[in-house]
Structure formats: structure tokens, C-alpha cells
């Protein structure tokens, strides 16, 4: 068998490259299935298929690498077989479903580009005169237009052979391999550079990643598992959309694409959105009847804003499309090389959403004596995050293909419903701003508003923070409450020391309505200080000792703070004008104070703290927090993220410890041991990981930026600390 090697087209080269990166993937399989009713002659069908394989070199092509570049190798001969799976013995009620399951599995089997063949068949017999015929192609040898050519010729050939005649086809003007050589010669040099520069200007500044809200994080390597959902809009909506297209001198494609852009904007709020759309790329009449991979991809851009009307968006899409069609011959692969030199395996370059508009219904092929009708079935494959396929059959059909590792079925069903509502609203009110076009039905709108506002929940309204701690201390007095650098503090010890401070403050006439400053390092002493202040009936004002003296003085003066709790080595950080300073590590009065709980009067919405803003946009402002508000927050946390016996919790935020210390009370009041991280450990991932391992931490509270940094430093952190 002779083998002739030719250079691959640009599209073939890209698919070859992707196959080398992910061998065995079925992402670029193109399966088509047809139901055939009538007296099918299987031998003639096989003969007709082999006539077509002999006629089109693409169907006899395999691929190899020469000098690191892909080559299409056209075989002089190839013989197509049609295996038969007979389901006649399967109960009649189960045959159809069994057949669809079989062809779906066959459609997902990968191809070997080196060995071929790159087209395979399967015939499933449901009854003597009822079959399902499956053809599966690898995209590297064909496209949608080519498949239509193939089936048209196949049915013509079958009909001729049944009549005992020789199929009469016009000789092809050229082979696909010749086209590939021509494409590489014509798309080079100054012409290509000029066109690529044109596309660079069109796409300049656009966001190349569409941040659609997904149900799950994007996996590092795409698995291409997919599914489809579909809706239909009735004739009246289609007529209105066509009328708008006529008024705006646009096509139905442009109008529906504008609506699709508007939908994506409503989901993402991105100012620029890129969507891919295929073009046949058969501008020469000699290419019309050739089977091969001609299709090219254009990148459509829309720039959106809240004030943009739907009519304005149609005009924008129309102008962009007319300009894009003048440069549609630039191979998408060349555009990717120029604009996205670094490729990622988890997403498609430049765009992640495809929009395809079919101008005619799904093809139905008729053979005399037989009824041949294409059937839809789930392939289980999705090449993009989301693909919208639209076609006009007297009604407007909208099918969304989506990656199941990103989206749930209910999410896509809801998105399709939103697209339908947006199309209806836009067809009725094209001069309405796209931000105002309703996408929810009244039932969904009421349901969402009700759910989002159903926030009422019971919580202990009259229980203060320090009372809740006293209850836990009475319940588990000898359990570990805090640990820090090898030191252990029980609930009994913390409660006793906090009571000492509370008695001292009350003896100094500090109580309800008073504010007490706290200037301490991250330590158990800080927790004791806060509890002691709250037990006295006062509220605390956290002061960061790293702040300049001027800022600390501003906060103290603004809050009228007359008492500050600190330690001896930090007292110089305070203004000398503070008349009442309590040194936790130097006060004999504190050591001699009682350790019993105090009974203090409570006020409605009693103040617990005042925390000052950063002041980055002006003068720092104090923000008040109440016992009731904190207990409400803690109750939500305990419901949403319940603690389990044996857990050890660690808090680490990007705020200073004094600003975020109230976070520690959530676990503490629930009886969960807390690990306190020293100041020098906060920003050091290595030290933090050592603390987590030494203290056997099972839960850690982080802000997202810290989580990313820690996971980069220790990828297995999720296994070591299950609750992040």
C-alpha cells in the first residue's frame, strides 16, 4: 500500500499537537447517527461507503511526525468495514435505549492518529427493517460541512448501486492535501502579518478568560466530559427576532449572538467578552464538495456596559462581524500563536465559549425505499466550557453543550431559561438597556428574593460573650482552651485570670459605657485581657503596637479612652498622657484580685468593642460591635461550620491580631481548643506549617489570598488540615 506524506493544514497541525499533549482523548470525535427504516441492503451500504472512501483522500489519511512537525499521510487504499450489533433478542421496550447507549460509548472511543482509520462505523439492528447507523470521525479529517457532503454522496451512491448503476460523481477539482499546501503558501509573509496585526487591534485589551460562575473549581487538566440541554422558542418569537434583524440591517445570527453576549455579561459583568464562532472557510467554489477540515474559528468581541441597549449591541455585533469577515482567512491557530504563546491545559485559548448558528435545520437524508433521519444522542463530550448551538427550523432551537466537571445540569437548565427570557424580552423591547432586560420568570424571581431574604434565625439574644465563656468554663474547666508555643491554658485558668482583671477594672470605676484600650501581642494574655474587659461591663478598643504613636493617640482621643491594658515592654508605645495603664505582667493589684465571676448589669445591645478602620481614604473611623451581634455571628458559624469532638482550631487572618481577636471566641465558646500563632509566624508559611503539625490542628481559618499562598507552599495542606 502506497503512502504519500504532505504537510498538514494549520488546523490539522493544532489538533495533532493537542493529541500529543493528551493522547487517547475523545474531545475531537465527531459522531453522527441516523435511524434507517426500510429494507436496508447492508452489502450495498458497505460498497457505497467504500466508494466514498476511495473518492476522498481525507478518509484514507493518517498522521505522523517528521522532524517534529505533523504530516498527513494519505494511503492509496483503505477499506471500510461496518460491524453489526444485533439487538433483535433484546425486549422491544428496551432496544432503543440500549442502542443509544451502545452508540454513545462507541462515539467516545479514542482514535489513533498514527494508525487510523480515522473514521469508523457501526450498524445497530433493532428489527429486520429498522437500524441505527453510526459514523464517527476524528475532527482532524473532516468538519460539519464535510459530513454533509459525505452523507449526500453516500445516499446518492447507495441509490445508484441499488438500481444497478455506477455512481456518477463530478471529478473533484483538487484533494485536501493540495489545499493544505496552498493554505500554507497563501497564509504567510506580509499578508499574514498584516491580517494578524488587524486582529491584534480588534482584540487589544479584551479579557481572554470568561469568568462564568461555575459549580466547581476548574480542574488543572480538562477531562472534556460533557452533556447537552435544549429549549425551543416558538414561531412568534422567531418572527420578532427576524423583524428586528431586518430593521437593523443585520442577520438573525447577529441578533441572537448579541443576545448571547448580553446573557454572558449578565452572568459575569465583564466589560469585554470574547466568544468563538465557526466559519466554513470554503470561499472558493472548488472547495465546496471536498471532504476535509476547512472550518476556521473567528473570535467575536463585545464591549458591554449597563447603559448599552439591545439595539446598540446588535449594531456593535453587526459592525464587528462585517469587519471580521474581511479577515476570516487568518487561521485561528496563527492567531493563538501570536496572542497566546503560553498555552494552558485547563482551558481553551482566547475564548472558552463557542457560539454556532446553523442556517438550516439538522439534515435529513432520504434514499428511495428507505427513510433516513438523523437522531440526537448524548456523546458525553464537551470541547468548551459552554457551547451554544442555534438553528432555525420554523422555531428557534437553542442547545447548550457544557462541561460537566464545571457545571451541574440544573445550572445549565436555568441558564437556558434565562437565555430564552432574555431573547423574548429583547424581541419585545430592543431599546431597553441590557442591564434591565428581565432574565428570570416571575416565579423564579419571587423564589430567589424569598430565599435570599430568608435570613431570620434564632440565637441567644440576651447572652453576652463572657457569660457564654463562663458557661463553657463551668462545663469543661480542665479542658484545653488555648495553646501557644508550648504553653497550655485551661478554661479554668483563663476564666480566673480574666476575673482578676475584671475586678481590678471595676475597683477603678471601669464598667458599662466605658472603653478600655488593649495594646498586646498575639498571646493568651490578649484573650484574657479581652474577656476581663468584657466581664467588667466595658468594651475594648484594640491598638496595634506597630502603629505610629500619632495614630494610636488619635484613636485613644477619638474614643475617649482613659484606661489601657498592656504589658511592661510595650508601655512606651503609648502616649504619656494616658492616666490609667494596667500592666498585666507587673500589677500586684491584679495578682491580689479575686478570681470569682462578677455579676454586672447588662444593657440592651451592649457594646463589646470599637475597631478602627485603616483610614486609607481619610481619617480612621471607629466601628462599633455589640455582644448581640457577635453572638448572632457565632450562632451562624456554629450552624454552618459545626465543630466536631477532638478538633483543634487555628485562626490566621491578614489583619492584626488585635483587629481580629474576636474570631477566636467562635471556637472558644464552643469548647474547641485554639492555637494562637505568635506574631513572627503569621507571615511565614514554613513556620506556620510547623505549628499546624506540632499542635495537630484540624481546622484553620484563612482569607483566600493566604490559602492560595499556603497551598502553593504546601500542596498537601488539604490532607493535613481537612477543614480550611
XYZ file of C-alpha atoms in Angstrom:
724
model
C 0.000 0.000 0.000
C 1.454 3.361 -1.075
C 1.753 6.181 1.487
C 2.091 9.789 0.372
C 3.090 12.364 3.011
C 2.034 16.006 2.784
C 2.244 18.986 5.082
C -0.737 19.301 7.417
C -3.067 22.259 7.286
C -2.853 24.712 10.188
C -5.994 23.257 11.798
C -4.698 19.704 11.450
C -1.380 20.717 12.959
C -3.127 22.125 16.039
C -5.277 19.008 16.531
C -2.189 16.818 16.116
C -0.406 18.890 18.769
C -3.358 18.584 21.166
C -3.466 14.837 20.602
C 0.221 14.626 21.542
C -0.472 16.562 24.754
C -3.480 14.441 25.678
C -3.205 11.079 23.906
C -6.335 8.997 23.998
C -8.757 11.898 24.340
C -12.116 11.731 22.554
C -12.614 15.502 22.740
C -12.379 15.862 18.960
C -14.577 12.940 17.960
C -17.456 13.851 15.632
C -20.131 11.155 15.871
C -23.271 11.231 13.709
C -26.099 8.709 13.971
C -29.048 8.030 11.651
C -32.163 5.933 12.002
C -32.822 3.939 8.825
C -36.280 2.473 8.309
C -36.933 0.111 5.431
C -35.280 -2.832 3.656
C -31.636 -1.795 4.098
C -29.126 -3.654 1.916
C -26.075 -3.796 4.170
C -23.683 -5.040 1.481
C -24.620 -2.177 -0.822
C -24.256 0.300 2.064
C -20.743 -1.051 2.659
C -19.914 -0.810 -1.054
C -21.235 2.761 -1.210
C -19.173 3.723 1.810
C -16.004 2.346 0.230
C -16.706 4.275 -2.968
C -16.770 7.477 -0.893
C -13.602 6.498 0.999
C -11.828 5.925 -2.311
C -13.122 9.253 -3.671
C -11.948 11.440 -0.762
C -8.323 11.240 0.315
C -9.104 12.688 3.766
C -10.976 9.489 4.634
C -7.801 7.500 3.867
C -5.498 9.773 5.840
C -3.429 9.079 8.958
C -0.840 11.292 10.626
C 2.805 11.099 11.567
C 5.569 13.395 12.728
C 8.565 14.262 10.573
C 11.223 16.486 12.054
C 8.909 17.414 14.887
C 6.143 18.610 12.543
C 2.909 16.803 11.752
C 2.393 15.292 8.316
C -0.804 13.949 6.792
C -0.162 10.580 5.220
C -2.661 9.685 2.504
C -2.984 5.932 1.949
C -3.549 4.692 -1.579
C -6.091 2.184 -0.345
C -8.392 1.835 2.669
C -11.305 -0.491 3.231
C -14.236 0.475 5.463
C -15.986 -2.208 7.481
C -19.449 -1.946 9.014
C -19.680 -4.089 12.167
C -23.223 -5.097 13.113
C -24.662 -5.261 16.626
C -27.926 -7.169 16.628
C -30.425 -6.242 19.356
C -33.271 -8.326 17.972
C -33.232 -10.532 21.061
C -33.463 -7.590 23.458
C -37.035 -6.864 24.677
C -38.673 -4.390 22.289
C -39.258 -1.833 25.048
C -35.519 -1.742 25.841
C -33.961 -1.827 22.367
C -33.992 1.891 21.649
C -32.327 2.822 24.919
C -29.798 0.015 24.585
C -28.947 1.155 21.046
C -28.427 4.773 22.153
C -26.186 3.571 24.975
C -24.097 1.488 22.548
C -23.596 4.268 20.014
C -22.783 6.763 22.783
C -19.998 4.501 24.038
C -18.739 3.903 20.513
C -18.727 7.660 19.891
C -16.423 8.216 22.878
C -13.747 5.699 21.883
C -10.489 7.488 21.001
C -8.695 7.299 17.655
C -5.051 6.511 16.982
C -3.950 9.261 14.592
C -0.839 7.330 13.538
C -2.510 4.013 12.726
C -6.038 5.005 11.740
C -8.535 4.559 10.306
C -9.910 7.924 11.432
C -13.472 7.058 10.536
C -15.361 4.071 11.896
C -18.871 2.700 11.523
C -21.366 0.702 13.482
C -24.770 -0.619 12.467
C -27.208 -1.479 15.256
C -30.103 -3.724 14.181
C -33.327 -3.074 16.094
C -35.557 -5.080 13.765
C -35.256 -6.609 10.261
C -36.180 -3.260 8.684
C -35.038 -0.845 11.379
C -31.423 0.103 12.012
C -29.304 2.821 13.545
C -26.207 3.695 11.536
C -23.317 5.406 13.325
C -20.352 7.102 11.741
C -17.607 8.521 13.961
C -14.919 10.801 12.526
C -11.917 12.435 14.081
C -12.194 16.168 13.557
C -8.693 16.238 12.064
C -10.046 14.828 8.757
C -13.446 16.481 8.498
C -15.843 19.193 9.645
C -19.599 19.738 9.725
C -19.842 20.822 6.088
C -17.759 17.820 5.004
C -20.015 15.418 6.879
C -22.994 16.837 5.000
C -21.117 16.308 1.714
C -20.254 12.759 2.714
C -23.793 11.773 3.596
C -25.223 13.389 0.494
C -22.807 11.425 -1.671
C -23.294 8.254 0.361
C -27.044 8.286 -0.134
C -26.662 9.121 -3.830
C -24.195 6.289 -4.266
C -26.386 3.809 -2.374
C -29.411 4.690 -4.533
C -27.388 4.213 -7.749
C -25.961 0.855 -6.651
C -29.437 -0.420 -5.696
C -30.551 0.384 -9.257
C -27.543 -1.496 -10.586
C -25.945 1.698 -11.861
C -22.481 3.175 -11.366
C -22.464 6.298 -9.208
C -21.956 9.400 -11.346
C -19.911 11.999 -9.458
C -18.153 15.028 -10.858
C -14.416 14.714 -10.558
C -13.039 16.662 -7.605
C -11.084 19.772 -8.543
C -8.357 19.008 -6.014
C -7.545 16.880 -2.988
C -7.463 18.172 0.562
C -3.696 17.649 0.748
C -3.320 20.095 -2.159
C -5.488 22.606 -0.316
C -3.243 22.294 2.766
C -0.186 23.122 0.653
C -1.991 26.115 -0.893
C -3.137 27.342 2.545
C 0.386 27.332 3.939
C 1.679 29.187 0.906
C -1.027 31.848 0.874
C -1.097 32.467 4.638
C 2.450 33.663 5.098
C 4.656 36.685 4.759
C 3.421 40.268 4.801
C -0.194 39.371 4.022
C -0.468 37.152 7.105
C 1.381 39.653 9.295
C -0.949 42.448 8.206
C -4.058 40.394 8.954
C -2.751 39.221 12.339
C -1.961 42.832 13.237
C -5.554 43.683 12.317
C -6.855 41.024 14.732
C -4.479 42.146 17.458
C -6.009 45.624 17.301
C -9.543 44.208 17.381
C -8.811 42.118 20.465
C -6.500 44.562 22.271
C -7.339 44.890 25.966
C -10.044 42.219 25.907
C -10.281 39.717 28.748
C -9.286 36.313 27.376
C -10.768 34.330 30.262
C -14.532 34.381 30.737
C -15.249 34.127 34.456
C -18.563 32.296 34.313
C -19.723 31.289 37.794
C -19.177 27.525 37.944
C -20.493 24.905 40.338
C -16.992 23.514 40.890
C -13.432 24.851 40.602
C -11.757 24.391 37.236
C -9.577 21.233 37.238
C -5.933 21.696 36.337
C -6.357 19.412 33.309
C -9.653 19.311 31.419
C -11.324 15.910 31.080
C -13.811 17.082 28.406
C -16.771 15.260 29.953
C -19.931 16.920 28.727
C -23.692 16.891 28.317
C -26.352 18.927 26.486
C -29.603 20.677 27.305
C -32.025 22.197 24.806
C -35.009 24.556 24.619
C -37.222 25.785 21.775
C -38.717 29.241 21.223
C -41.964 29.392 19.287
C -42.565 30.914 15.850
C -43.815 34.242 17.182
C -40.546 34.966 18.999
C -38.547 33.883 15.957
C -40.619 36.214 13.763
C -39.983 39.157 16.096
C -36.239 38.482 16.132
C -36.169 38.305 12.325
C -38.100 41.573 12.146
C -35.515 43.279 14.379
C -32.739 41.844 12.190
C -34.384 43.323 9.100
C -34.841 46.718 10.763
C -31.195 46.820 11.876
C -29.870 45.529 8.507
C -28.455 42.556 10.386
C -28.770 38.788 10.156
C -30.579 36.544 12.620
C -27.139 35.236 13.585
C -26.069 38.737 14.635
C -29.231 39.347 16.671
C -29.054 36.041 18.560
C -25.296 36.403 19.118
C -25.955 39.859 20.597
C -28.451 38.284 22.994
C -25.912 35.583 23.891
C -23.276 38.235 24.635
C -25.836 40.024 26.821
C -26.530 36.791 28.715
C -22.818 36.198 29.372
C -22.456 39.805 30.545
C -25.360 39.373 32.965
C -23.569 36.326 34.397
C -20.046 37.796 34.551
C -20.269 41.630 34.453
C -17.086 41.608 32.361
C -16.601 44.722 30.263
C -15.319 42.771 27.256
C -16.424 39.265 26.297
C -14.846 37.009 23.669
C -16.831 34.229 22.003
C -15.682 31.856 19.278
C -17.815 31.137 16.228
C -17.023 28.842 13.285
C -16.936 29.833 9.613
C -16.953 27.324 6.742
C -13.775 28.803 5.139
C -14.765 27.487 1.697
C -14.662 30.722 -0.224
C -13.627 29.039 -3.482
C -16.189 27.018 -5.441
C -13.592 24.263 -5.960
C -13.695 23.534 -2.213
C -17.450 23.022 -1.862
C -17.530 19.246 -2.400
C -14.241 18.239 -0.775
C -14.219 16.310 2.496
C -11.663 17.691 4.937
C -11.022 20.069 7.804
C -11.659 23.538 6.365
C -13.619 25.192 9.163
C -11.957 28.195 10.767
C -12.808 29.934 14.035
C -13.406 33.670 14.390
C -13.206 35.418 17.734
C -16.139 37.779 18.286
C -15.732 40.554 20.822
C -18.427 42.594 22.552
C -17.788 45.589 24.808
C -20.664 45.959 27.231
C -21.967 48.337 29.872
C -25.125 48.876 31.893
C -26.289 51.740 29.667
C -25.942 49.772 26.396
C -29.310 48.997 24.794
C -30.017 45.766 22.983
C -30.376 47.660 19.708
C -26.967 49.271 20.300
C -25.466 45.844 20.958
C -26.875 44.491 17.682
C -25.238 47.388 15.841
C -21.934 46.663 17.598
C -22.061 42.939 16.752
C -23.024 43.731 13.133
C -20.123 46.142 12.649
C -17.686 43.700 14.249
C -18.928 40.789 12.127
C -18.668 42.644 8.812
C -15.117 43.675 9.666
C -14.178 40.190 10.926
C -15.385 38.543 7.717
C -12.849 40.600 5.727
C -10.051 38.861 7.688
C -11.652 35.448 8.158
C -8.915 33.590 6.289
C -6.380 34.045 9.089
C -6.040 30.549 10.586
C -7.149 30.569 14.201
C -4.004 28.636 15.051
C -1.857 31.533 13.802
C -3.855 33.962 15.914
C -3.294 31.813 19.002
C 0.444 31.656 18.289
C 0.574 35.446 18.097
C -1.658 36.302 21.058
C -1.355 33.351 23.483
C 2.193 31.973 23.311
C 1.775 30.196 26.677
C -0.914 27.524 26.491
C -2.850 26.013 29.391
C -4.287 22.514 29.504
C -7.271 23.529 31.620
C -8.967 25.906 29.174
C -9.251 26.931 25.542
C -7.072 29.869 24.391
C -8.661 33.314 23.768
C -12.201 32.119 24.467
C -13.900 29.339 26.418
C -17.412 29.679 24.968
C -18.421 28.778 21.396
C -21.465 30.082 19.513
C -22.667 28.237 16.397
C -25.636 29.329 14.289
C -26.976 26.799 11.789
C -28.940 28.477 8.999
C -30.777 25.274 8.113
C -32.336 22.509 10.257
C -30.436 19.342 11.033
C -30.085 17.475 7.730
C -32.472 14.665 6.900
C -31.358 12.414 4.024
C -33.757 10.336 2.003
C -32.938 7.238 -0.042
C -35.606 5.772 -2.305
C -37.248 2.943 -0.404
C -35.664 3.989 2.895
C -36.333 6.707 5.433
C -33.104 8.127 6.858
C -33.323 10.566 9.743
C -30.573 11.903 11.944
C -31.028 11.246 15.642
C -29.607 13.180 18.534
C -27.777 11.386 21.312
C -25.502 12.313 24.189
C -21.844 11.944 23.275
C -20.702 12.753 26.807
C -18.075 15.128 25.370
C -17.695 18.918 25.534
C -14.803 20.712 23.829
C -15.526 24.051 25.520
C -16.783 25.255 28.885
C -20.034 26.125 27.144
C -21.153 25.824 23.513
C -24.380 27.317 22.206
C -25.773 25.839 19.004
C -28.743 27.652 17.467
C -30.791 26.639 14.444
C -33.961 27.777 12.704
C -36.496 25.132 11.717
C -39.528 27.404 11.779
C -38.918 27.567 15.504
C -35.724 28.712 17.193
C -33.815 25.827 18.789
C -31.153 26.566 21.404
C -28.842 23.789 22.597
C -26.165 24.286 25.254
C -23.302 21.786 25.455
C -21.359 22.122 28.701
C -18.505 20.611 30.679
C -19.921 18.505 33.485
C -16.794 18.951 35.599
C -17.696 22.661 35.811
C -21.493 22.855 35.711
C -24.445 20.931 37.111
C -27.381 20.121 34.869
C -29.727 22.366 36.869
C -27.355 25.312 36.373
C -27.395 24.934 32.580
C -31.151 24.399 32.549
C -31.558 27.645 34.480
C -29.115 29.424 32.138
C -31.080 28.235 29.107
C -34.254 29.548 30.708
C -32.555 32.906 31.282
C -31.441 32.967 27.619
C -34.980 32.266 26.478
C -36.408 35.017 28.691
C -33.737 37.453 27.523
C -34.489 36.720 23.855
C -38.216 37.236 24.429
C -37.658 40.461 26.371
C -35.173 41.783 23.792
C -37.516 40.998 20.920
C -40.265 42.981 22.651
C -38.122 45.843 23.980
C -34.961 46.239 21.855
C -34.416 49.796 23.134
C -34.201 48.631 26.741
C -30.746 48.595 28.359
C -29.305 45.077 28.500
C -28.963 45.505 32.274
C -32.746 45.916 32.502
C -33.822 43.037 30.264
C -35.560 40.529 32.572
C -33.975 37.089 32.521
C -35.948 35.497 35.360
C -39.546 34.405 35.208
C -41.821 35.822 37.885
C -41.868 32.541 39.782
C -38.066 32.315 39.915
C -37.748 35.989 40.809
C -40.086 35.622 43.779
C -38.378 32.395 44.850
C -34.906 33.936 44.739
C -35.976 37.085 46.563
C -37.671 34.983 49.219
C -34.664 32.676 49.664
C -32.107 35.478 49.744
C -34.094 37.368 52.339
C -34.979 34.362 54.455
C -32.217 35.149 56.926
C -34.107 35.004 60.212
C -32.519 32.544 62.656
C -32.754 32.092 66.372
C -29.745 32.896 68.558
C -29.140 33.680 72.250
C -30.036 37.393 72.175
C -29.523 38.029 75.882
C -26.312 36.068 76.318
C -23.069 38.051 76.395
C -19.727 36.768 75.153
C -18.171 36.487 78.592
C -21.277 34.742 80.004
C -21.070 32.186 77.198
C -17.413 31.637 78.079
C -18.280 31.240 81.775
C -20.848 28.567 80.860
C -18.240 26.673 78.851
C -15.657 27.066 81.653
C -18.126 25.601 84.134
C -18.841 22.740 81.736
C -15.226 21.852 80.857
C -12.980 23.620 83.425
C -9.900 21.438 82.861
C -10.123 21.200 79.065
C -7.505 22.978 76.984
C -8.741 26.354 75.796
C -5.575 27.899 74.351
C -2.106 26.753 73.358
C 0.782 28.952 72.306
C 4.418 27.993 71.818
C 4.210 25.019 74.146
C 2.144 26.774 76.843
C -1.281 25.378 77.711
C -4.179 27.301 79.267
C -7.329 25.602 80.538
C -10.774 27.155 80.669
C -10.477 27.374 84.466
C -7.174 29.297 84.265
C -8.372 31.765 81.637
C -11.635 32.421 83.462
C -9.813 33.018 86.760
C -7.251 35.409 85.257
C -9.940 37.291 83.324
C -11.945 37.645 86.557
C -8.915 39.168 88.285
C -8.688 41.851 85.598
C -12.439 42.474 85.702
C -12.375 43.018 89.478
C -9.398 45.397 89.114
C -11.204 47.454 86.461
C -14.412 47.645 88.494
C -12.395 48.793 91.532
C -11.095 51.595 89.297
C -14.686 52.562 88.382
C -14.488 50.977 84.907
C -17.750 49.378 83.815
C -20.746 49.779 81.497
C -20.305 52.598 78.994
C -16.508 52.699 79.420
C -13.931 51.957 76.741
C -10.639 50.216 77.538
C -7.708 50.152 75.130
C -5.782 46.916 74.538
C -2.157 47.056 73.392
C -0.803 43.497 73.429
C 0.941 40.967 71.217
C -0.696 37.836 69.885
C -0.818 35.746 73.042
C -3.130 34.060 75.549
C -2.768 37.230 77.639
C -4.645 39.109 74.963
C -7.594 36.718 75.193
C -7.550 37.114 78.994
C -7.488 40.904 78.644
C -10.467 40.987 76.283
C -12.522 38.649 78.458
C -11.619 40.622 81.565
C -12.708 43.905 79.977
C -15.996 42.386 78.817
C -16.626 40.867 82.245
C -16.292 44.361 83.796
C -19.113 45.566 81.549
C -16.795 47.765 79.458
C -15.896 47.460 75.756
C -12.407 47.180 74.324
C -10.562 49.208 71.682
C -7.734 47.184 70.017
C -4.481 49.074 69.447
C -1.755 47.717 67.199
C 1.660 48.359 68.754
C 3.199 48.592 65.255
C 1.179 51.758 64.575
C 2.865 55.167 64.815
C 2.324 56.993 68.097
C 0.254 59.639 66.289
C -2.284 57.093 65.076
C -2.581 55.405 68.490
C -3.120 58.823 70.115
C -5.744 59.725 67.506
C -7.699 56.530 68.249
C -7.469 56.982 72.036
C -8.576 60.616 71.844
C -11.369 59.915 69.377
C -12.812 57.115 71.547
C -12.164 58.981 74.829
C -10.202 56.009 76.174
C -8.796 56.679 79.671
C -7.599 53.146 80.513
C -5.287 50.867 78.529
C -4.315 47.252 79.275
C -0.811 46.377 78.107
C 2.491 44.843 79.256
C 5.610 46.469 80.621
C 7.730 46.108 77.460
C 5.007 47.729 75.348
C 4.047 50.671 77.561
C 6.420 53.027 75.724
C 4.247 52.624 72.635
C 1.512 54.588 74.442
C 1.227 58.373 74.803
C 2.414 59.562 78.216
C -0.918 61.342 78.713
C -2.820 58.106 79.421
C -3.644 58.360 83.142
C -4.707 54.779 83.796
C -2.471 51.969 82.494
C -2.824 48.344 83.641
C 0.314 46.230 83.203
C -0.703 42.587 83.100
C 2.797 41.380 83.956
C 3.648 43.963 86.665
C 0.466 44.653 88.627
C 0.391 43.458 92.265
C -3.198 44.680 92.439
C -4.046 42.270 89.656
C -2.344 39.339 91.362
C -4.307 40.016 94.585
C -7.708 40.424 92.873
C -10.499 37.796 93.336
C -10.967 35.024 90.780
C -14.753 34.722 91.152
C -17.226 35.610 88.376
C -18.781 39.069 88.601
C -22.471 39.855 88.380
C -22.702 43.019 86.292
C -25.815 44.775 84.961
C -26.491 44.265 81.244
C -27.782 46.781 78.738
C -29.728 46.134 75.535
C -27.280 45.850 72.606
C -24.361 46.248 74.996
C -21.171 47.406 73.275
C -18.350 44.835 73.070
C -15.665 46.650 71.084
C -14.787 49.541 68.791
C -12.412 48.719 65.906
C -10.944 51.497 63.797
C -10.785 51.416 60.009
C -7.454 51.675 58.220
C -8.048 55.303 57.336
C -6.701 54.750 53.816
C -9.382 57.030 52.333
C -9.302 59.631 55.106
C -9.313 59.798 58.886
C -9.777 56.410 60.662
C -13.297 55.826 61.924
C -14.413 53.634 64.803
C -16.835 50.796 64.076
C -18.933 49.510 66.974
C -19.667 45.836 67.630
C -22.170 44.545 70.179
C -22.410 41.355 72.224
C -25.692 40.572 70.486
C -24.183 40.997 67.018
C -21.254 38.755 67.848
C -23.432 36.045 69.368
C -25.579 36.178 66.238
C -22.475 35.690 64.096
C -21.168 32.878 66.285
C -24.522 31.080 66.154
C -24.422 31.236 62.346
C -20.863 29.864 62.352
C -21.770 27.007 64.681
C -24.716 26.071 62.433
C -22.867 26.406 59.123
C -19.484 25.001 60.156
C -20.166 22.835 63.206
C -17.195 21.764 65.288
C -16.501 18.092 65.848
C -15.096 16.452 69.013
C -11.313 16.428 69.017
C -10.858 19.361 66.658
C -8.120 21.924 67.196
C -8.681 25.318 65.584
C -6.179 27.920 64.386
C -7.077 31.454 63.293
C -4.893 33.337 60.826
C -6.089 36.446 59.030
C -4.276 39.211 57.235
C -5.446 41.706 59.846
C -3.514 42.342 63.028
C -4.390 40.016 65.882
C -5.997 42.808 67.889
C -8.296 43.617 64.984
C -9.405 40.011 64.512
C -9.224 38.555 68.043
C -12.981 38.264 68.278
C -12.718 35.479 65.650
C -11.104 33.276 68.267
C -14.166 33.398 70.504
C -16.231 31.359 67.991
C -14.335 28.111 68.647
C -13.508 29.056 72.261
C -17.152 29.441 73.294
C -17.914 26.100 71.597
C -15.324 24.296 73.710
C -12.744 23.822 70.942
C -9.024 24.279 71.760
C -7.474 27.262 69.988
C -3.909 27.601 68.774
C -2.543 31.135 69.000
C 0.074 31.975 66.389
C 2.891 34.282 67.504
C 3.333 37.479 65.520
C 6.507 36.352 63.748
C 4.780 33.186 62.495
C 1.835 34.918 60.852
C 3.558 35.752 57.553
C 5.940 32.789 57.367
C 4.356 29.744 55.661
C 7.163 27.420 56.772
C 6.822 28.331 60.456
C 3.043 28.182 60.206
C 3.139 24.664 58.787
C 5.407 23.595 61.644
C 2.909 24.994 64.175
C -0.008 23.280 62.453
C 1.766 19.931 62.564
C 3.033 20.295 66.129
C -0.351 21.376 67.512
C -2.255 18.780 65.402
C -4.546 21.461 64.017
C -7.593 20.076 62.201
C -9.217 23.375 61.238
C -7.710 26.667 60.141
C -9.466 29.921 59.259
C -7.818 31.813 56.387
C -8.632 34.543 53.911
C -8.495 33.372 50.233
C -5.161 35.044 49.416
C -3.496 33.287 52.355
C -4.999 29.956 51.363
C -3.527 30.236 47.852
C -0.126 31.149 49.266
C -0.170 28.237 51.699
C -1.319 25.722 49.072
C 1.477 26.900 46.754
C 3.928 26.328 49.608
C 2.431 23.025 50.740
C 0.185 21.346 48.115
C -0.752 18.556 50.558
C -2.040 21.000 53.175
C -5.641 19.984 52.422
C -4.849 16.423 53.535
C -3.132 17.587 56.723
C -5.787 20.177 57.667
C -9.170 18.880 56.439
C -11.133 21.994 57.465
C -9.775 25.034 55.592
